[in-house]
Amino acid sequence: MPKKKGDSQQFVPRTPAQVVENLAASLGVRNDKRFKRFWEFEPIPATIPWFQNTKSINGLIGANKSAKTTHEIMKAIMHYTGLIPPAIRLIYPERSWPAIHRARHVRVICQDYTKHWPETIEPLFTDNDKWGMLPKAWANWDSDEHMFHGPDGSWLSIMSIDPTKKTDPNVLRGPHVDFTYVDEESTYLAYTESLARNAVLDDGPREVDLGWCPQSGLQHWQIEELYVRAYNLKTHERLPDEEQSPLHNILRLGMTDNPYISAQAIEDYAATLKSFEYDYRVKGIPTARSDDPFFDIEQLDNWYREPVWSRGDPYHVEIIEVDRQAGVFQAKLVKPNTADTGDDDCWRFWEMPQNGEKYLGILDSAEGRPGSDFQCCDIWRTTKDGRSCPPVQVGQFHRREAEPDVVAEEAVCVCTIFGECLFVFERNNTAGGIVTEVVRNYCNNYSRQSRQREVLPEDIGLLGWHTEHTNKPTGCTEAYRMCQEWKTRYKGFCGIRSEHTLTDMQSFEDKIEHDKNGVSRRVLRAREGAFDDCVTCFYIMAYIVRLQSELLTVARISATDAKSDYQSILENHSQAVSSEVNGKFGNMRKEPTLSEVFKGKGGEKRDRKDTRYEKIYGRRSGKRVH
């Protein structure tokens, strides 16, 4: 029936999508290729749960060409323009998109303006041919301020933060920011300051997003702070929902998650990679591996997967008696009363001391602060049934926040328990002086030149291992040869028992660096973001075992002492104090330790000559005689 003039008309309200389309038409973007690409954007299936999440800290950790950056830039454009493509509107939660009746502020943090911004980020905004998604009406670019300005007063700022340099917090402070995206590696300060930019806002998304490729080591802050919130760092499996962080929405993407890359293309690309690069470049799995590895990465990977490592048994060091001046370091090992949580708050042992074997203790100390290197102390057994054999790691302490003097004291106590074995500590580091003062009177310290049993004041400067341009390359070479011998001569044997040692070896680099004058030099060190404390202990062990094995001594441990929490009353017979003192004792099990002889103990009271130590410090008193 035809309508007549005056008939009532039924009004149908417009949907939000129609309102946005009308707005887009009014801004003259119907013929805009970038707007069309933005409006027709569809997320890859693997990211749908990630978009549906309502948490305020979001992260995409992805392999090469996994589309992580594309999705994050799309999200930044959404928050900047206030427009949501239809495909995203179906999955994006309303709580993450509240109505904002004001101009919106968005920030994208890249690594630099000279390479990262023009080559990686800018094409996703303004490229007209294939990649750009920022509508022209919102692309008013200010090159001086590095900002896009929108027609409604909103802005999108591009900020450069170099992850290799110290960040000035004042650069990141200032305006309130509704949404921040940090692309690739950045500093921890950039992350925390970004969280502070939206903390006081009572509207808007208030989100901070991060996207990066996981190739900077397992100790990188983005792995320790973000990745572990959703994934198990050892198995790399996703945690159950109830175990994930209530604030963090983290998703790992691989190349296979991107449907726009064919399986054949992935296979061809993988064929060009080294075996240790496959995990992080194709699967997106974090790695400690170096791009210029010193050790055989395939060999380390095989050891890690078998695995040859284990957590070990936890023990605490209970001090019985310590007198640093008299060189007395008596303690025993006790198991914790609480369940083993896997935290590195105690010593780990894979084997208890055995009578007649040779042991070696090595300590690489550090400041003990939250941001410092790790404190690492290794115990290695170098014989089996009294005969030489490939070294085996039997104990380790590995912790960051521990006072260096306490660690040094516990280290020599453990060395005493293991037969008063040779103790080697790195001297020329930040805590070397503290360690020297604590352990200088231990009866079996490593000395670079003097092998005297008693330490004279003028000999103190010779104590410990001094890393330099001659012994470090030699030690590393011996460590490499030792690993190769394990692989060939000993048919795949591995003496390493600690996961920390394996991961540090994977990130240890052998590089050639050039200074500003063009002079090149060889550099052996951990890759950026990784640590080499365990490698230091490992190559010092290899150096001494292979080149200075005559310094190693035999442990004498009675069966009774081995049962009573392994408290030691040991005697290093190969470095006996003197023939006169040795001749007065016939039974080795009743023979006192050297530290007891220095202190005046040892059973029957008798007259004897002062030792060289006592001539300087006085007998038993510990005071210097002037």
XYZ file of C-alpha atoms in Angstrom:
626
model
C 0.000 0.000 0.000
C 1.542 3.309 -1.012
C 2.376 5.842 1.669
C 0.411 9.079 1.856
C 1.409 12.475 3.023
C 0.946 12.771 6.774
C 1.344 9.074 7.561
C 3.435 8.317 10.678
C 6.997 7.163 10.046
C 8.857 4.538 12.017
C 12.400 5.604 13.118
C 15.101 2.930 13.239
C 18.112 3.928 15.388
C 21.544 3.578 13.831
C 23.997 1.020 15.133
C 27.391 2.140 16.510
C 29.056 0.742 13.390
C 26.799 2.859 11.188
C 27.583 5.931 13.274
C 31.335 5.296 12.838
C 30.883 4.711 9.099
C 28.978 7.991 8.751
C 31.740 9.747 10.693
C 34.346 8.193 8.436
C 32.391 9.324 5.368
C 32.112 12.848 6.746
C 35.878 12.948 7.162
C 36.373 11.977 3.528
C 38.033 8.607 4.137
C 35.875 6.379 1.937
C 38.548 6.500 -0.776
C 41.419 6.254 1.717
C 43.374 3.019 1.164
C 44.810 3.126 4.687
C 41.369 3.540 6.234
C 40.042 0.654 4.129
C 42.929 -1.524 5.295
C 42.286 -0.498 8.891
C 38.513 -0.974 8.711
C 38.785 -4.438 7.113
C 41.465 -5.680 9.489
C 40.899 -9.163 10.915
C 43.073 -10.541 13.730
C 44.765 -13.889 13.292
C 42.914 -16.666 15.167
C 45.664 -17.163 17.763
C 45.203 -13.595 19.068
C 41.430 -13.738 19.611
C 41.701 -14.875 23.288
C 44.319 -12.181 23.788
C 41.967 -9.461 22.467
C 39.110 -10.798 24.607
C 41.131 -10.429 27.815
C 40.414 -7.471 30.099
C 43.764 -7.221 31.914
C 45.626 -3.922 31.887
C 49.173 -5.181 31.058
C 49.329 -7.001 27.730
C 52.262 -8.596 25.956
C 52.876 -10.388 22.672
C 56.121 -12.332 22.669
C 56.631 -13.567 19.148
C 58.893 -15.117 16.578
C 59.938 -13.377 13.373
C 56.974 -12.462 11.146
C 54.435 -13.638 13.707
C 52.373 -10.410 13.219
C 52.875 -9.248 16.807
C 53.869 -5.687 15.821
C 51.030 -5.375 13.297
C 48.409 -6.291 15.894
C 49.866 -3.941 18.505
C 50.032 -1.000 16.091
C 46.435 -1.743 15.077
C 45.484 -1.560 18.736
C 47.297 1.763 19.150
C 45.456 3.209 16.132
C 42.132 2.037 17.592
C 42.762 3.871 20.846
C 44.048 6.960 19.039
C 41.164 7.319 16.563
C 38.373 5.931 18.726
C 37.323 3.672 15.818
C 36.974 -0.099 16.150
C 36.935 -2.279 13.013
C 33.896 -4.580 12.812
C 35.965 -7.781 13.178
C 37.569 -6.466 16.373
C 34.264 -5.138 17.743
C 32.906 -8.707 17.897
C 35.652 -9.880 20.271
C 36.841 -6.737 22.033
C 35.356 -6.517 25.568
C 33.342 -3.430 26.395
C 35.260 -2.845 29.600
C 38.410 -2.282 27.548
C 36.620 0.281 25.406
C 34.738 2.681 27.685
C 33.308 5.902 26.345
C 35.848 8.752 26.563
C 34.355 12.212 26.123
C 37.703 13.898 25.633
C 40.824 13.782 23.461
C 42.769 10.547 23.695
C 46.520 10.260 24.298
C 48.522 7.336 22.906
C 52.262 6.685 23.055
C 54.424 4.260 21.051
C 57.963 3.660 22.331
C 60.559 2.463 19.807
C 64.332 2.028 20.042
C 65.477 4.928 17.829
C 64.323 7.444 15.202
C 66.988 6.551 12.642
C 66.335 2.847 11.992
C 63.622 1.247 14.122
C 61.010 3.956 13.533
C 61.382 4.534 9.757
C 61.974 0.882 8.842
C 59.611 -1.015 11.152
C 56.999 1.200 12.805
C 56.285 4.075 10.412
C 55.273 1.844 7.439
C 52.489 0.319 9.555
C 51.079 3.832 10.009
C 51.583 5.677 6.727
C 52.552 3.255 3.932
C 49.926 3.647 1.195
C 50.798 0.618 -0.920
C 50.575 -2.363 1.442
C 51.068 -1.899 5.166
C 49.767 1.471 6.404
C 46.600 1.493 8.555
C 46.353 5.063 9.899
C 43.495 7.010 8.211
C 44.654 10.173 6.455
C 42.326 12.364 8.531
C 44.299 11.295 11.625
C 47.771 11.500 10.058
C 48.679 15.137 10.687
C 52.388 14.570 11.443
C 54.586 16.972 13.397
C 58.182 15.971 12.635
C 59.605 18.233 15.355
C 57.531 16.710 18.143
C 57.280 13.237 16.550
C 53.511 13.235 17.012
C 50.365 12.545 14.990
C 47.478 14.943 15.692
C 43.828 13.976 15.170
C 40.846 16.160 14.166
C 39.328 15.890 17.662
C 42.478 16.967 19.518
C 43.797 13.460 20.181
C 47.485 12.743 19.652
C 49.756 9.748 19.127
C 53.336 10.290 20.239
C 56.396 8.378 18.999
C 59.138 8.210 21.640
C 62.673 6.828 21.262
C 64.259 4.961 24.189
C 67.628 3.287 23.553
C 67.643 -0.014 25.502
C 71.449 -0.053 25.629
C 71.710 3.247 27.509
C 70.548 4.542 30.846
C 67.091 6.084 30.623
C 66.328 9.511 32.041
C 62.986 9.129 33.880
C 62.116 12.779 33.255
C 61.848 12.055 29.529
C 59.034 9.571 30.165
C 57.139 11.691 32.671
C 54.623 14.411 31.952
C 51.175 13.886 30.431
C 48.597 11.253 31.221
C 48.634 8.527 28.573
C 45.621 6.301 27.935
C 47.491 3.608 26.026
C 51.224 2.871 25.676
C 52.855 0.346 23.387
C 56.542 -0.595 23.840
C 57.972 -2.263 20.734
C 60.832 -4.787 20.991
C 63.433 -4.570 23.756
C 63.351 -1.571 26.026
C 64.410 -0.580 29.519
C 62.618 -1.608 32.677
C 62.224 2.075 33.553
C 60.303 2.673 30.310
C 57.877 -0.039 31.384
C 57.360 1.155 34.965
C 57.025 4.824 33.975
C 54.436 3.840 31.355
C 52.388 2.153 34.073
C 52.510 5.379 36.076
C 51.206 7.489 33.142
C 47.688 6.009 33.389
C 47.513 5.171 37.089
C 45.475 8.261 38.053
C 43.027 8.151 35.129
C 39.427 7.280 35.944
C 38.389 6.589 32.359
C 39.865 5.192 29.171
C 41.573 1.840 28.564
C 44.526 2.502 30.905
C 46.596 -0.208 29.227
C 50.305 -0.810 28.670
C 51.236 -3.237 25.886
C 54.608 -4.754 24.996
C 55.725 -6.759 21.971
C 59.173 -8.278 21.541
C 61.210 -11.113 20.069
C 62.600 -13.407 22.823
C 66.274 -13.582 21.880
C 67.915 -11.597 24.671
C 68.423 -14.296 27.263
C 66.359 -15.899 29.976
C 67.591 -13.297 32.502
C 66.231 -10.346 30.516
C 63.743 -8.325 32.555
C 60.930 -8.842 30.022
C 61.221 -12.599 30.561
C 61.538 -12.396 34.356
C 58.815 -9.748 34.741
C 56.312 -10.679 32.003
C 56.818 -14.055 30.331
C 56.824 -16.046 33.578
C 53.407 -14.584 34.439
C 51.818 -16.912 31.892
C 54.417 -19.560 30.952
C 56.607 -22.084 32.729
C 60.195 -20.981 32.120
C 61.555 -24.539 32.155
C 58.974 -26.303 29.965
C 57.634 -23.195 28.142
C 54.118 -24.543 28.548
C 51.271 -22.157 29.293
C 50.274 -22.029 32.954
C 46.719 -22.920 34.009
C 44.425 -19.903 34.192
C 44.329 -19.987 37.986
C 48.149 -19.791 38.176
C 48.507 -16.855 35.795
C 48.901 -13.282 36.977
C 45.613 -11.389 37.440
C 47.209 -8.257 35.922
C 49.159 -9.659 32.960
C 47.785 -10.883 29.631
C 50.766 -12.509 27.885
C 50.623 -14.519 24.656
C 53.413 -16.263 22.753
C 53.190 -16.347 18.945
C 55.127 -18.427 16.440
C 55.478 -18.148 12.692
C 53.007 -21.024 12.326
C 50.350 -18.885 14.051
C 50.411 -16.437 11.142
C 48.044 -17.828 8.444
C 49.492 -15.458 5.843
C 52.800 -17.365 5.804
C 52.761 -20.719 4.036
C 54.212 -23.874 5.529
C 56.672 -24.073 2.649
C 57.914 -20.538 3.326
C 58.462 -21.406 6.986
C 60.299 -24.585 6.037
C 62.532 -22.716 3.596
C 63.298 -20.058 6.193
C 64.058 -22.636 8.912
C 66.540 -24.342 6.577
C 68.688 -21.191 6.609
C 68.876 -21.036 10.425
C 71.362 -22.534 12.819
C 69.900 -25.237 15.023
C 69.918 -23.076 18.153
C 68.123 -20.208 16.372
C 65.028 -22.215 15.466
C 63.281 -21.927 18.845
C 63.182 -18.146 19.108
C 63.048 -17.265 15.399
C 60.313 -19.740 14.415
C 58.571 -20.867 17.617
C 58.912 -17.686 19.652
C 60.372 -19.560 22.636
C 62.767 -17.533 24.831
C 66.366 -18.605 24.629
C 69.660 -17.990 26.359
C 71.603 -18.854 23.243
C 74.072 -16.432 21.734
C 74.356 -15.396 18.109
C 78.143 -15.827 18.379
C 78.424 -18.782 20.781
C 81.758 -19.851 22.213
C 80.677 -23.359 23.185
C 79.068 -26.010 20.978
C 75.395 -25.010 21.117
C 74.107 -28.301 19.706
C 76.017 -30.174 22.375
C 74.603 -27.905 25.102
C 71.090 -28.300 23.685
C 71.394 -32.069 23.810
C 72.591 -31.940 27.409
C 69.747 -29.606 28.322
C 67.072 -31.783 26.710
C 68.274 -35.159 28.005
C 68.500 -33.649 30.669
C 71.832 -34.058 32.410
C 70.918 -31.370 34.942
C 68.705 -31.612 37.983
C 67.718 -29.402 40.865
C 69.915 -31.176 43.418
C 69.310 -31.584 47.137
C 68.945 -28.354 49.144
C 71.164 -27.788 52.167
C 71.853 -24.899 54.516
C 75.288 -24.244 56.003
C 75.082 -24.245 59.804
C 78.098 -22.523 61.314
C 79.766 -24.332 64.221
C 82.837 -22.186 64.747
C 84.422 -19.520 62.576
C 87.544 -17.589 63.484
C 88.769 -15.706 60.436
C 92.032 -14.636 62.051
C 92.930 -18.176 63.088
C 91.696 -19.715 59.850
C 88.993 -21.815 61.510
C 85.926 -22.449 59.338
C 83.915 -25.275 60.892
C 80.319 -25.923 59.818
C 77.926 -28.693 58.871
C 75.307 -29.183 56.170
C 71.706 -29.468 57.282
C 68.591 -29.976 55.219
C 65.919 -27.253 55.407
C 62.853 -27.993 57.508
C 60.541 -26.601 54.834
C 59.618 -28.190 51.510
C 61.935 -27.560 48.562
C 60.339 -24.770 46.519
C 63.093 -24.675 43.928
C 64.200 -21.175 44.929
C 67.927 -20.445 45.010
C 68.016 -19.570 48.710
C 70.329 -22.416 49.702
C 73.149 -24.628 48.512
C 72.434 -27.434 46.051
C 74.338 -30.716 46.240
C 74.305 -33.692 43.906
C 76.844 -35.686 45.893
C 78.208 -35.693 49.432
C 81.960 -35.662 50.188
C 83.743 -39.000 49.864
C 86.935 -40.081 51.528
C 90.020 -40.210 49.335
C 88.690 -38.053 46.489
C 89.984 -34.692 45.247
C 87.690 -31.685 45.250
C 87.927 -28.106 44.041
C 85.909 -25.059 45.155
C 85.525 -21.920 43.001
C 83.777 -18.654 43.933
C 82.769 -15.780 41.644
C 81.438 -13.120 43.998
C 79.339 -10.013 43.346
C 77.838 -7.051 45.207
C 74.749 -8.932 46.343
C 72.294 -6.216 45.291
C 68.995 -6.825 43.400
C 70.464 -5.546 40.136
C 73.961 -7.016 40.450
C 75.464 -10.189 39.029
C 74.841 -13.519 40.685
C 77.003 -14.954 43.454
C 78.179 -18.352 42.238
C 80.225 -20.999 44.064
C 80.904 -24.422 42.524
C 82.268 -27.630 44.067
C 83.787 -30.136 41.620
C 85.049 -33.682 42.160
C 88.050 -34.502 39.967
C 88.695 -38.166 40.865
C 86.729 -41.409 41.179
C 87.921 -44.057 43.639
C 91.134 -42.095 43.954
C 91.869 -42.120 40.217
C 91.669 -39.237 37.772
C 88.385 -38.966 35.917
C 86.363 -36.302 34.082
C 85.369 -33.585 36.599
C 81.855 -33.795 38.035
C 79.904 -30.908 39.534
C 78.778 -31.955 43.021
C 77.618 -28.674 44.584
C 76.630 -25.104 43.777
C 75.441 -21.898 45.388
C 73.791 -19.503 42.927
C 72.000 -16.446 44.217
C 71.892 -12.733 43.506
C 70.815 -11.065 46.762
C 73.350 -12.351 49.272
C 76.035 -10.475 51.177
C 79.466 -11.277 49.698
C 81.169 -11.750 53.084
C 78.508 -14.252 54.169
C 78.795 -16.133 50.882
C 82.590 -16.239 51.151
C 82.429 -17.534 54.716
C 79.960 -20.256 53.769
C 82.047 -21.152 50.729
C 85.210 -21.887 52.707
C 83.129 -23.755 55.306
C 81.824 -25.993 52.526
C 85.368 -26.430 51.207
C 86.388 -27.502 54.712
C 83.582 -30.060 54.716
C 84.830 -31.330 51.356
C 88.264 -32.202 52.685
C 89.677 -28.693 53.101
C 89.900 -28.694 49.323
C 91.634 -26.074 47.218
C 89.581 -22.868 47.215
C 89.802 -20.452 44.261
C 88.074 -17.077 44.285
C 88.123 -14.406 41.593
C 90.050 -11.488 43.009
C 89.580 -8.646 40.541
C 85.835 -8.051 40.737
C 83.611 -5.716 42.725
C 83.574 -7.906 45.857
C 87.056 -9.397 45.537
C 88.508 -7.310 48.338
C 85.758 -8.354 50.757
C 86.248 -12.018 49.944
C 90.025 -11.751 50.342
C 89.662 -10.304 53.823
C 87.287 -13.092 54.886
C 89.151 -16.122 53.520
C 92.815 -15.042 53.534
C 93.666 -17.353 56.467
C 91.914 -20.413 55.079
C 94.507 -23.182 54.987
C 94.204 -24.115 51.288
C 93.726 -20.951 49.231
C 94.741 -20.705 45.595
C 97.737 -18.437 45.107
C 98.862 -17.160 41.743
C 102.601 -17.392 42.467
C 103.244 -18.629 45.981
C 102.225 -22.131 47.056
C 103.182 -21.607 50.687
C 100.688 -23.039 53.116
C 100.732 -20.094 55.505
C 99.848 -16.670 54.161
C 102.240 -13.817 54.902
C 101.117 -10.158 54.697
C 103.237 -9.544 51.611
C 101.659 -12.604 49.967
C 98.061 -11.469 50.401
C 98.175 -9.692 47.052
C 98.876 -13.043 45.396
C 95.780 -14.768 46.748
C 92.945 -15.702 44.438
C 92.400 -15.882 40.713
C 93.161 -12.686 38.802
C 91.286 -12.661 35.459
C 93.353 -11.088 32.698
C 93.931 -11.183 28.952
C 96.198 -14.223 29.199
C 94.504 -16.696 31.537
C 90.874 -16.069 30.523
C 91.277 -17.126 26.871
C 93.400 -20.063 28.013
C 90.837 -21.106 30.596
C 87.973 -20.800 28.099
C 89.905 -22.842 25.547
C 90.555 -25.584 28.095
C 86.868 -25.555 29.045
C 85.898 -25.950 25.386
C 88.360 -28.802 24.902
C 87.064 -30.497 28.017
C 83.498 -30.404 26.662
C 84.692 -31.820 23.348
C 86.496 -34.648 25.152
C 83.317 -35.447 27.056
C 81.544 -35.708 23.711
C 84.119 -37.867 21.901
C 86.474 -39.660 24.280
C 83.873 -40.251 27.000
C 80.966 -40.913 24.617
C 78.599 -38.101 25.551
C 79.436 -37.892 29.254
C 78.613 -34.561 30.898
C 79.952 -33.494 34.286
C 77.635 -30.483 34.559
C 74.726 -30.938 36.950
C 73.384 -27.381 37.289
C 70.868 -25.820 34.932
C 72.358 -22.392 35.699
C 75.741 -23.491 34.359
C 74.229 -24.835 31.139
C 72.158 -21.707 30.433
C 75.116 -19.410 31.135
C 77.257 -21.432 28.725
C 74.577 -21.107 26.041
C 74.738 -17.312 26.240
C 78.542 -17.034 26.375
C 79.915 -15.215 23.324
C 83.154 -15.109 21.382
C 83.114 -11.848 19.407
C 85.452 -9.483 17.612
C 84.797 -5.840 18.519
C 86.227 -2.706 16.920
C 86.818 0.531 18.791
C 86.412 4.020 17.300
C 89.999 3.910 16.053
C 89.389 0.703 14.113
C 91.402 -1.470 16.488
C 89.861 -4.932 16.847
C 89.976 -7.176 19.876
C 88.570 -10.521 20.899
C 85.853 -10.406 23.572
C 84.751 -13.400 25.655
C 81.705 -12.567 27.732
C 77.982 -13.114 28.220
C 75.614 -11.689 25.654
C 73.637 -8.550 26.447
C 71.111 -9.270 29.194
C 72.729 -12.572 30.257
C 75.274 -13.584 32.913
C 78.570 -15.475 32.872
C 79.167 -16.139 36.583
C 78.766 -19.901 36.201
C 80.968 -19.869 33.089
C 83.697 -18.126 35.092
C 83.634 -20.902 37.680
C 83.613 -23.494 34.898
C 86.620 -22.224 32.962
C 88.645 -21.645 36.164
C 87.935 -25.266 37.077
C 89.055 -26.429 33.618
C 92.229 -24.329 33.829
C 93.290 -25.760 37.204
C 92.265 -29.370 36.513
C 94.050 -29.486 33.150
C 97.044 -27.210 33.775
C 97.596 -27.087 37.557
C 96.293 -30.428 38.803
C 99.224 -30.762 41.209
C 97.500 -28.206 43.464
C 94.548 -30.512 44.122
C 94.590 -32.354 47.450
C 93.037 -35.563 48.780
C 90.106 -35.388 51.193
C 90.306 -37.495 54.343
C 86.831 -38.036 55.767
C 85.976 -40.590 58.444
C 82.793 -42.636 58.154
C 81.536 -41.234 61.469
C 81.860 -37.652 60.327
C 80.224 -38.410 56.994
C 77.132 -39.632 58.812
C 76.828 -36.737 61.257
C 75.636 -34.157 58.756
C 79.031 -34.360 57.028
C 80.923 -32.263 59.543
C 84.596 -32.477 58.581
C 87.741 -33.062 60.687
C 89.968 -33.322 57.653
C 93.636 -33.327 56.919
C 95.187 -32.512 53.560
C 98.147 -34.893 53.841
C 99.767 -33.691 50.595
C 100.185 -30.226 52.116
C 101.097 -31.199 55.681
C 102.281 -28.407 57.926
C 105.759 -29.923 58.613
C 107.462 -33.255 59.010
C 107.959 -32.550 62.722
C 104.229 -32.160 63.415
C 103.260 -35.042 61.126
C 105.681 -37.396 62.830
C 103.910 -37.039 66.171
C 100.621 -38.460 64.880
C 100.241 -42.043 63.808
C 96.519 -42.424 63.319
C 95.098 -40.234 60.543
C 91.558 -40.407 61.940
C 92.700 -38.921 65.215
C 94.900 -36.369 63.528
C 93.719 -32.730 63.921
C 93.122 -30.392 61.024
C 95.645 -27.734 60.133
C 93.284 -25.055 61.370
C 93.212 -26.826 64.774
C 97.007 -26.987 64.807
C 97.175 -23.235 64.057
C 94.774 -22.549 66.908
C 96.653 -24.718 69.399
C 94.209 -27.629 69.509
C 94.885 -31.247 68.706
C 94.523 -33.363 71.813
C 97.642 -33.760 73.913
C 99.336 -30.573 75.034
C 102.975 -30.311 73.983
C 105.733 -27.810 73.302
C 106.311 -26.878 69.706
C 107.877 -24.114 67.658
C 105.775 -21.200 66.514
C 104.633 -21.415 62.929
C 105.402 -18.571 60.529
C 101.805 -17.462 60.922
C 102.090 -17.328 64.727
C 105.328 -15.335 64.568
C 103.356 -12.550 62.871
C 99.921 -12.782 64.497
C 100.752 -14.402 67.819
C 99.776 -17.858 69.069
C 95.995 -18.379 69.457
C 95.308 -14.738 70.227
C 94.992 -13.680 66.606
C 96.734 -10.364 67.397
C 99.659 -9.124 65.365
C 103.052 -9.055 67.101
C 104.912 -5.838 66.366
